[in-house]
Short mmCIF file of C-alpha atoms and ligand atoms in Angstrom, two decimals:
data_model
loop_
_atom_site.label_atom_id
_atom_site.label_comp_id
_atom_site.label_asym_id
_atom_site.label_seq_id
_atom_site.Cartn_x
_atom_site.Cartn_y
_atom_site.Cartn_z
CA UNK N 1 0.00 0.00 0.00
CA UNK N 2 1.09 3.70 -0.78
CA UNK N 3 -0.08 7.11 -0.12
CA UNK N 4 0.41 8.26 -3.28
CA UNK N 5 -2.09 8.10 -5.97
CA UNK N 6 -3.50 9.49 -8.92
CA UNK N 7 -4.59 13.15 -8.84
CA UNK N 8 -8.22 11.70 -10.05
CA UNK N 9 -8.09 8.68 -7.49
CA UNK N 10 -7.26 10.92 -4.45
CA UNK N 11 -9.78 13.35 -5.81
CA UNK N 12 -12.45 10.19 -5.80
CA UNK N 13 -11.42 8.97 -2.25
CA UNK N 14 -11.97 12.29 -1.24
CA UNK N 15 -14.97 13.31 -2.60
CA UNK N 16 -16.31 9.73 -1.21
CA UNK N 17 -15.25 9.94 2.47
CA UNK N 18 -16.46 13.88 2.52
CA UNK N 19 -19.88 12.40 1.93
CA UNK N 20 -20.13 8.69 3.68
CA UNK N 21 -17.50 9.75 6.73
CA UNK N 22 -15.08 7.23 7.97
CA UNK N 23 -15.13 5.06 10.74
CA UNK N 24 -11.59 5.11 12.69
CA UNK N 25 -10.14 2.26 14.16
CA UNK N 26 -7.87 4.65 16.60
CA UNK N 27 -9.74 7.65 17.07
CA UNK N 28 -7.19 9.35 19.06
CA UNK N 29 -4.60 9.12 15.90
CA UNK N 30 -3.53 12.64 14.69
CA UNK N 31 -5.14 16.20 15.53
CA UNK N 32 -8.00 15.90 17.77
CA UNK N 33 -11.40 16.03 15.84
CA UNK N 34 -13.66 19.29 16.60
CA UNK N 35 -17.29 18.47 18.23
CA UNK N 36 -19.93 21.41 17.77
CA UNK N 37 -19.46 24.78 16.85
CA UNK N 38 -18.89 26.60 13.90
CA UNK N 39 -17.31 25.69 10.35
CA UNK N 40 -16.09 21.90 10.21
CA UNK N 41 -17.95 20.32 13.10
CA UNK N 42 -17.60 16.65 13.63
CA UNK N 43 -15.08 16.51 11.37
CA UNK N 44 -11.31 14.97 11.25
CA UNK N 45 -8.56 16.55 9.33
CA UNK N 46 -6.53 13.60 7.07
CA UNK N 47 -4.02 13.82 4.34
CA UNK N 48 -5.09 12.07 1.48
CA UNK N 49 -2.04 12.21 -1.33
CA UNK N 50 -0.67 15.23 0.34
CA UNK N 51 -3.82 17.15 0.37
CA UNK N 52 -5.35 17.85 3.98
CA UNK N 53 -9.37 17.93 4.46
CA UNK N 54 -11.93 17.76 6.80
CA UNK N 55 -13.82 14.88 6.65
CA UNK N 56 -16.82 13.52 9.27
CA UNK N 57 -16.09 11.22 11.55
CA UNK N 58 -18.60 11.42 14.63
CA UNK N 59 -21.49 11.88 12.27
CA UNK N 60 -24.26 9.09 12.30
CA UNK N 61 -23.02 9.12 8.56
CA UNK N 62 -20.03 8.15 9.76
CA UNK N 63 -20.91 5.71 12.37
CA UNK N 64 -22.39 3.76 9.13
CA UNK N 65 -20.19 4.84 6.46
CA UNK N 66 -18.80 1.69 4.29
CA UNK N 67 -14.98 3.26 5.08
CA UNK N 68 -12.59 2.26 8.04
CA UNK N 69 -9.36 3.82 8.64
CA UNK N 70 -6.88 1.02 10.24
CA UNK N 71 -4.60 1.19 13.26
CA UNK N 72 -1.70 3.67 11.94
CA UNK N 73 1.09 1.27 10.71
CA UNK N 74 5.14 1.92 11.01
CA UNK N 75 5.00 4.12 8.17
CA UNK N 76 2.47 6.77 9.96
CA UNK N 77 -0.22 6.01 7.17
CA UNK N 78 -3.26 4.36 8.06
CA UNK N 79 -4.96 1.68 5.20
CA UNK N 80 -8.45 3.24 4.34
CA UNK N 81 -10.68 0.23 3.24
CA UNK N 82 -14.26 -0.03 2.17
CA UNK N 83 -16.43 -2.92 2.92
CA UNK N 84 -12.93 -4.58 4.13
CA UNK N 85 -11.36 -4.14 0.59
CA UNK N 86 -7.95 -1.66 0.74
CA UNK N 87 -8.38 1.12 -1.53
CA UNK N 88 -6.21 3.73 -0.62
CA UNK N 89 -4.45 5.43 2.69
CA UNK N 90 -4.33 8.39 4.68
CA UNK N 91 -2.17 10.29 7.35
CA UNK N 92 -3.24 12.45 10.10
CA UNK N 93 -1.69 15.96 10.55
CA UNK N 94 0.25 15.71 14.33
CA UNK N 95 -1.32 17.13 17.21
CA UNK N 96 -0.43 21.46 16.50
CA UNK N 97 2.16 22.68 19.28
CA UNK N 98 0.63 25.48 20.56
CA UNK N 99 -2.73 22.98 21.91
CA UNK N 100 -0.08 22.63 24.50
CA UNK N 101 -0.07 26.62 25.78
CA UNK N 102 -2.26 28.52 28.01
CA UNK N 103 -2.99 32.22 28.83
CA UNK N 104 -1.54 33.40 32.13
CA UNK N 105 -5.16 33.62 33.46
CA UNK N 106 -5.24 29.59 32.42
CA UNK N 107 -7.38 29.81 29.19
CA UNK N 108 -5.93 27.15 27.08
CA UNK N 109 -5.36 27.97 23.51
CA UNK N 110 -7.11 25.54 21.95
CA UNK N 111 -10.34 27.12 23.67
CA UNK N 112 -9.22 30.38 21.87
CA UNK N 113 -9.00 29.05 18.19
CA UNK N 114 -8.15 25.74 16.44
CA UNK N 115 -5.81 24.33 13.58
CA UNK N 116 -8.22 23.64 10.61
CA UNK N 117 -6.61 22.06 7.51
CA UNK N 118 -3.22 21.95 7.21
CA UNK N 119 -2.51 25.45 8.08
CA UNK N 120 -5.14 27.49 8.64
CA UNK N 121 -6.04 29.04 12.20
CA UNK N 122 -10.01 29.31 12.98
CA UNK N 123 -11.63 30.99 15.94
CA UNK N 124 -15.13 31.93 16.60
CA UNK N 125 -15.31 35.37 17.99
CA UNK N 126 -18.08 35.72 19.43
CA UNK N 127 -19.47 32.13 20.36
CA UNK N 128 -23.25 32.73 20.30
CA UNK N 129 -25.63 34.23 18.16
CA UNK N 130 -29.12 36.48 17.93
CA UNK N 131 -30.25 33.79 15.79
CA UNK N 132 -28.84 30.73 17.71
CA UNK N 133 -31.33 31.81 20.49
CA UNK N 134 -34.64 30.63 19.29
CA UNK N 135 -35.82 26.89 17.74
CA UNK N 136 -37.92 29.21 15.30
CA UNK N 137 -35.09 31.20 14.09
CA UNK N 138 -31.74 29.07 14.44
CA UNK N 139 -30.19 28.10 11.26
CA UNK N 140 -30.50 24.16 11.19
CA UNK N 141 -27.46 23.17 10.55
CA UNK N 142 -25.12 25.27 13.21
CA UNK N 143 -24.01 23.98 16.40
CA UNK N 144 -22.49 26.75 17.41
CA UNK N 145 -23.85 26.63 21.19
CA UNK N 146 -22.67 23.22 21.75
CA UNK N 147 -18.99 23.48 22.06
CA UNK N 148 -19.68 26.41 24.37
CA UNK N 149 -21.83 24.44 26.36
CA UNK N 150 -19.54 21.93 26.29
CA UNK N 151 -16.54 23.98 27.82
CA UNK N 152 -14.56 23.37 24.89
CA UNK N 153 -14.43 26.85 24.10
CA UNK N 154 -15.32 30.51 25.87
CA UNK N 155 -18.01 32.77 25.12
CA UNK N 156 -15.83 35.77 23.71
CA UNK N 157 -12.13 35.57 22.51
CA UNK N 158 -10.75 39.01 23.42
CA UNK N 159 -8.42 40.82 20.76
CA UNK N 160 -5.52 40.17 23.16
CA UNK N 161 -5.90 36.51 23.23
CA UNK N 162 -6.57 35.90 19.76
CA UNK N 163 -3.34 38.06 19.06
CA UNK N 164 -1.38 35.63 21.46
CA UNK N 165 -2.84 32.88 20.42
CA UNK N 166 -2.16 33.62 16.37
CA UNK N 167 1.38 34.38 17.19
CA UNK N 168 2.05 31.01 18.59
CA UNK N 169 0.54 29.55 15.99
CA UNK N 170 2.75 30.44 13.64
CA UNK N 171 5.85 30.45 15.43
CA UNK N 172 5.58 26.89 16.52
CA UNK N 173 2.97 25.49 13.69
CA UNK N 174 3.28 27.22 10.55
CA UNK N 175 -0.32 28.63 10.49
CA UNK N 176 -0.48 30.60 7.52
CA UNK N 177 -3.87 32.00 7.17
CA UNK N 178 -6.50 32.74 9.50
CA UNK N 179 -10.51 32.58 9.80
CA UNK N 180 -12.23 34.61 12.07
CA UNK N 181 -16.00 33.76 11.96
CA UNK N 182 -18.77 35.13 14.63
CA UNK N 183 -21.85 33.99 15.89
CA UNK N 184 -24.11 37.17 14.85
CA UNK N 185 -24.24 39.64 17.88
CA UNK N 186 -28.01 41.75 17.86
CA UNK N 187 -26.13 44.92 16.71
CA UNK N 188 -26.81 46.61 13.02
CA UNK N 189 -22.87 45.79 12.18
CA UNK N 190 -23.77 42.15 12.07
CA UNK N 191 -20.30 41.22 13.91
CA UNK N 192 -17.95 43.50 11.66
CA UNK N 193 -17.15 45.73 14.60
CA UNK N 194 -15.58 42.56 16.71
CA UNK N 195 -13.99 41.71 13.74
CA UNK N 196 -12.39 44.81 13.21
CA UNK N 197 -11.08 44.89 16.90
CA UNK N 198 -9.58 41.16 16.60
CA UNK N 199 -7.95 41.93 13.16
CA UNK N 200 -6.76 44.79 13.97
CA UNK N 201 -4.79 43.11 17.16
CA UNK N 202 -3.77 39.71 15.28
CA UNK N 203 -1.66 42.61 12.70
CA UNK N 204 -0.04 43.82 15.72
CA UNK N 205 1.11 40.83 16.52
CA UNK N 206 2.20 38.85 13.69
CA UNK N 207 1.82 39.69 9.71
CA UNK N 208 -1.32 36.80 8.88
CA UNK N 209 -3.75 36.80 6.26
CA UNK N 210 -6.84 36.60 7.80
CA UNK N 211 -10.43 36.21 6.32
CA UNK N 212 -13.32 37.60 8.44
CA UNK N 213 -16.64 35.94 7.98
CA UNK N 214 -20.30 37.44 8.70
CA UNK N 215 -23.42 38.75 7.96
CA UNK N 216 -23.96 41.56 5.36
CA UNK N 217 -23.46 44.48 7.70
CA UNK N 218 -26.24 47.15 7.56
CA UNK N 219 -23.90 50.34 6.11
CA UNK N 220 -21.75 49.13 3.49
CA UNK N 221 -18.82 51.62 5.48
CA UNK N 222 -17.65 48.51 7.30
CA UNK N 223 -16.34 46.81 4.09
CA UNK N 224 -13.63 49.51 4.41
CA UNK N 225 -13.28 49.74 8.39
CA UNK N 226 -12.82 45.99 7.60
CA UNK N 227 -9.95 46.04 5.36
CA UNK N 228 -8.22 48.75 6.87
CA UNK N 229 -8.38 46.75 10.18
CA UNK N 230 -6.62 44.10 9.02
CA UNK N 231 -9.24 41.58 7.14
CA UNK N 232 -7.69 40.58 4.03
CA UNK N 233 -11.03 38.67 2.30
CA UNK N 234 -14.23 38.08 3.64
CA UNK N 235 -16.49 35.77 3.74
CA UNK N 236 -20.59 36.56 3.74
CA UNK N 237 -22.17 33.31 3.86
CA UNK N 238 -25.21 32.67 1.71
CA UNK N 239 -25.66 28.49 2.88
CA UNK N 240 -28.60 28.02 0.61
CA UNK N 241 -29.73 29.80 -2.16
CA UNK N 242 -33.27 29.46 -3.03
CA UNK N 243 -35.70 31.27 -1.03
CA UNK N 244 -37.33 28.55 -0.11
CA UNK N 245 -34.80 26.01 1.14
CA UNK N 246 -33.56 29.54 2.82
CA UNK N 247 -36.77 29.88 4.97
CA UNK N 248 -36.91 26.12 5.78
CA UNK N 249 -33.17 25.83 6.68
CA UNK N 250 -32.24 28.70 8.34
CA UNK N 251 -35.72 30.92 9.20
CA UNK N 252 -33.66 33.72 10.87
CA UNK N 253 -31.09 34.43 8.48
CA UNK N 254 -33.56 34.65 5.75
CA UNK N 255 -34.73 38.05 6.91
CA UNK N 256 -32.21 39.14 5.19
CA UNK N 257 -33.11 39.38 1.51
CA UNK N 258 -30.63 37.54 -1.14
CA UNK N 259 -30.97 41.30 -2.50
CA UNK N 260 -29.01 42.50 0.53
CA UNK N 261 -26.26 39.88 -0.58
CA UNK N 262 -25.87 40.92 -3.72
CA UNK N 263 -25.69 44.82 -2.90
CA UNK N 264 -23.30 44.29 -0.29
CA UNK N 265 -20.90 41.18 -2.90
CA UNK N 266 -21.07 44.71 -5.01
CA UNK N 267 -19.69 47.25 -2.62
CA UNK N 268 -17.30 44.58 -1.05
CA UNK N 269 -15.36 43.53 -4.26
CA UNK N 270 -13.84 46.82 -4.89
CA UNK N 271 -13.11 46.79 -1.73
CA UNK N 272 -11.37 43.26 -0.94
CA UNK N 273 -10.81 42.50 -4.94
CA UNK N 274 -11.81 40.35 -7.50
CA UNK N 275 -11.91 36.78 -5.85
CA UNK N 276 -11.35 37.96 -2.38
CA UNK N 277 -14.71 38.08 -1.19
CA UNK N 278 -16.25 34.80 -1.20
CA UNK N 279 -20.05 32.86 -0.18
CA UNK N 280 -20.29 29.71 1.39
CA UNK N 281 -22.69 27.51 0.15
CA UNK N 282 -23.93 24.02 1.35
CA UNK N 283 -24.97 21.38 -0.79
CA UNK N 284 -27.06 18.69 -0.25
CA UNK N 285 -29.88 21.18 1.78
CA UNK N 286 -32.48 20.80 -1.09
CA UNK N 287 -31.28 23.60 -3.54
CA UNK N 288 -31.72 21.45 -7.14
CA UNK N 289 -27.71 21.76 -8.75
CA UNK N 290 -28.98 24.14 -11.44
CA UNK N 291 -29.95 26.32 -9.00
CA UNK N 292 -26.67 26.22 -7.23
CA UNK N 293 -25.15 26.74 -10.50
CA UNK N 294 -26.57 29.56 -11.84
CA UNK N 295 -26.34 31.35 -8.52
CA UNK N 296 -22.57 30.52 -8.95
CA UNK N 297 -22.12 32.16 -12.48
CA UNK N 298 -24.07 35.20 -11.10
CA UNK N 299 -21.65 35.50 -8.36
CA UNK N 300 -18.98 34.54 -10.10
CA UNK N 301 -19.73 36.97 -12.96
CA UNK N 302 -19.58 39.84 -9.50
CA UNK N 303 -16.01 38.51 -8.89
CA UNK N 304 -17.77 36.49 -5.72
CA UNK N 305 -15.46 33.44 -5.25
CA UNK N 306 -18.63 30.65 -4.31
CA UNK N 307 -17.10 28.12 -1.88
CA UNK N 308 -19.76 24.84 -2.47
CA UNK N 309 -19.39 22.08 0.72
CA UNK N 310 -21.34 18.67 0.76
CA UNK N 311 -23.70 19.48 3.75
CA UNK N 312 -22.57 17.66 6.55
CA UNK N 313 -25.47 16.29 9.30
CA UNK N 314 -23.90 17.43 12.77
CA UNK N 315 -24.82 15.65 16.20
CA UNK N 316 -27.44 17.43 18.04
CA UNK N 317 -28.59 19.84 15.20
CA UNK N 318 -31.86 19.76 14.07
CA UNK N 319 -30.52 18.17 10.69
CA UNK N 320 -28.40 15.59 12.14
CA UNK N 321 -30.76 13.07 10.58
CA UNK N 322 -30.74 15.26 7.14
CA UNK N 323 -29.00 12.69 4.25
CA UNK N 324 -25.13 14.33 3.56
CA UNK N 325 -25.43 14.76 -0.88
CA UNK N 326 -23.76 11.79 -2.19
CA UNK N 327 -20.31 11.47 -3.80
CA UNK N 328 -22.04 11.71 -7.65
CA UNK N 329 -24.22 14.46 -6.28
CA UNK N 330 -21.20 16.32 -5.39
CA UNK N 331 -19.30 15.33 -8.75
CA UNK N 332 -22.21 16.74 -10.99
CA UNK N 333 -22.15 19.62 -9.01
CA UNK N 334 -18.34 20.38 -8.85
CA UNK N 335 -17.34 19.15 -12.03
CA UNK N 336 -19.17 22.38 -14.04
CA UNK N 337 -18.76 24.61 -11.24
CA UNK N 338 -14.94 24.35 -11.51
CA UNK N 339 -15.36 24.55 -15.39
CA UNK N 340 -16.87 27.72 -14.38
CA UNK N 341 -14.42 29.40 -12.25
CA UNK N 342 -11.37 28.24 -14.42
CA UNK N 343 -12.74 30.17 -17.54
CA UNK N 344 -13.28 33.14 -15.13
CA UNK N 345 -9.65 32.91 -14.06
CA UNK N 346 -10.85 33.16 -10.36
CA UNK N 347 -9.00 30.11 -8.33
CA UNK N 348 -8.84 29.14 -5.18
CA UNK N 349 -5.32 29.26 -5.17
CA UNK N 350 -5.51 32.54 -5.42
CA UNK N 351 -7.47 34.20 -2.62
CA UNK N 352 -5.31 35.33 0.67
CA UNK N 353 -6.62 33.74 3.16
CA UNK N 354 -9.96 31.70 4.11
CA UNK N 355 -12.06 28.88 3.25
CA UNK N 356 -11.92 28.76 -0.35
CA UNK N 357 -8.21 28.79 0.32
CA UNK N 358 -7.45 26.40 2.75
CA UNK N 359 -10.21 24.40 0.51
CA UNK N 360 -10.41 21.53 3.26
CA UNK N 361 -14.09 20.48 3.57
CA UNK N 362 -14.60 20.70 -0.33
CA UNK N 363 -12.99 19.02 -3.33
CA UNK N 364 -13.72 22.17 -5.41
CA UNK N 365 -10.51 23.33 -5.96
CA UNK N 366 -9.53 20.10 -7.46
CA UNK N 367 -12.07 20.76 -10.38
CA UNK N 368 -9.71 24.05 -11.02
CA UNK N 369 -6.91 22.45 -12.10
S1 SF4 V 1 -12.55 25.23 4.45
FE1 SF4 V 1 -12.93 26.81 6.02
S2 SF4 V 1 -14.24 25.80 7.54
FE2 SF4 V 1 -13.30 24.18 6.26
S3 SF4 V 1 -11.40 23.58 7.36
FE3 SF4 V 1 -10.81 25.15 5.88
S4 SF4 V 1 -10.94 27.09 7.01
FE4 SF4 V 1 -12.07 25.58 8.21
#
């Protein structure tokens, strides 16, 4: 067995354990995998033909999935197998460094913000949200209470911390970008003020390209407050992208027109630059492909850089029994869309920091090349 594989073979194994999950015969090998919260919940990160991503592992997905990852062997890869049949191998990035520090009032790091990917430092700012609060109103999907409720994180990461925190992550880990997402706080600047505060203190610190992440704020001013504090892309997340699937999946959010989207993908561009301001969008929720699609080549057509991730069913969310999209789902999907955003000339590869960067819980990039 070898870790190396074709481009198009890794792509497949990847694309298939993003969707079933994997079922780990040591679950303690590598990087400890992230429970609740936002972005990659549930998730592991592996290295499949020296490409890290997150893929689910405590998922009930997962629990099922026809993939098993075997004890580690002497060569630090583990044999992948479905239905008991090797068909490739992974490795699991080491444990980061700075998991092992603490603040000097005893907050450990690793409550502050987390390794995602190979090298990509992610922290939750604020760790709840106006529309986490209600059953009627929470998006579906997000588990963003449950770590905090947990203890495996704290309510509010001050500027100072995540400024420590990001300069120990790249001293003793590498980090080279950073994500700084927030649960939505019931202010009209939709979380862009905290964001400007912890930016603007992780540039003190250490020179790291950071992507903030949140709601279209109400003045389109904070695009620029933004950027001069220290945000290098950003990320306003449109999840789903029909109007319907947007009410059903995540009531709250809705409120806020697809109309306010697009005005504020307009003023942010010039702003952040073609291909640095980016949507997330998650597939699998009920919007039909062609839907998905030609909301891509409209945003894509803007200069919007649209980051499309299988849906992933997280413990304790009211979708945890939702179906994840299936691998060929995912293929149809990504196979134009990359099409798409090569003939554009906008690549992942390309953006300075963020999700469609670090590119982890999505094969997209791979449809680029
Ligand atoms: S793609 Fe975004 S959410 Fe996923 S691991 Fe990378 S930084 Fe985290």
């Amino acid at each position: 067995m070898t870790t190396t594989a074709s481009p198009s073979s890794a792509s497949l194994l990847i694309s298939e354990l993003q969707s079933f999950g994997i079922r780990l015969a040591d679950p303690r090998a590598g990087a400890p995998s992230r429970r609740g919260g936002a972005g990659p919940s549930d998730h592991k990160a592996v290295t499949i033909d020296g490409r890290t991503v997150m893929v689910p592992v405590h998922t009930a997905g997962a629990f099922d999935s026809p993939y098993q990852a075997d004890h580690l062997g002497a060569d630090g890869t583990s044999v992948v197998r479905r239905d008991g049949l090797a068909v490739g191998a992974i490795r699991f990035p080491r444990q980061p460094r700075f998991y092992g520090l603490q603040t000097l009032d005893g907050v450990p790091y690793q409550k502050i913000a987390v390794l995602h990917g190979a090298d990509v430092l992610a922290t939750t700012v604020l760790q709840s949200c106006v529309r986490y609060q209600s059953r009627t109103k929470t998006c579906q999907f997000c588990s963003i209470g449950q770590s905090l409720a947990a203890g495996r994180t704290i309510l509010r990461k001050t500027p100072e911390q995540l400024a420590e925190v990001a300069r120990a992550a790249v001293l003793l880990d590498g980090v080279r970008h950073m994500v700084m997402t927030t649960g939505t706080p019931p202010t009209p600047d939709r979380g862009a003020a905290i964001l400007c505060e912890s930016a603007a203190a992780v540039k003190a610190a250490v020179d790291l390209p950071i992507q903030g992440q949140c709601e279209p704020p109400d003045d389109d001013v904070w695009f620029t407050r933004l950027r001069d504090a220290g945000i290098d892309t950003l990320g306003m997340h449109l999840e789903a992208v029909t109007p319907e699937i947007r009410a059903r999946i995540m009531p709250g959010k809705a409120s806020v027109p697809l109309e306010r989207y697009f005005d504020a993908f307009a003023a942010a561009v010039p702003v952040f630059g073609r291909g640095q301001v980016s949507t997330y969008i998650l597939a699998g929720l009920g919007d039909a492909p062609d839907a998905i699609l030609a909301m891509a080549e409209r945003l894509i057509g803007m200069g919007v850089y649209p980051f499309v991730v299988p849906f992933v069913p997280v413990s304790g969310t009211p979708l945890e029994d939702h179906p994840a999209p299936s691998p060929a789902f995912m293929r149809a999907l990504l196979a134009p869309l990359g099409a798409m955003l090569k003939q554009a000339g906008l690549r992942a590869a390309d953006s300075k920091a963020g999700c469609g960067k670090c590119g982890a819980c999505s094969s997209l990039s791979t449809f680029e090349e």
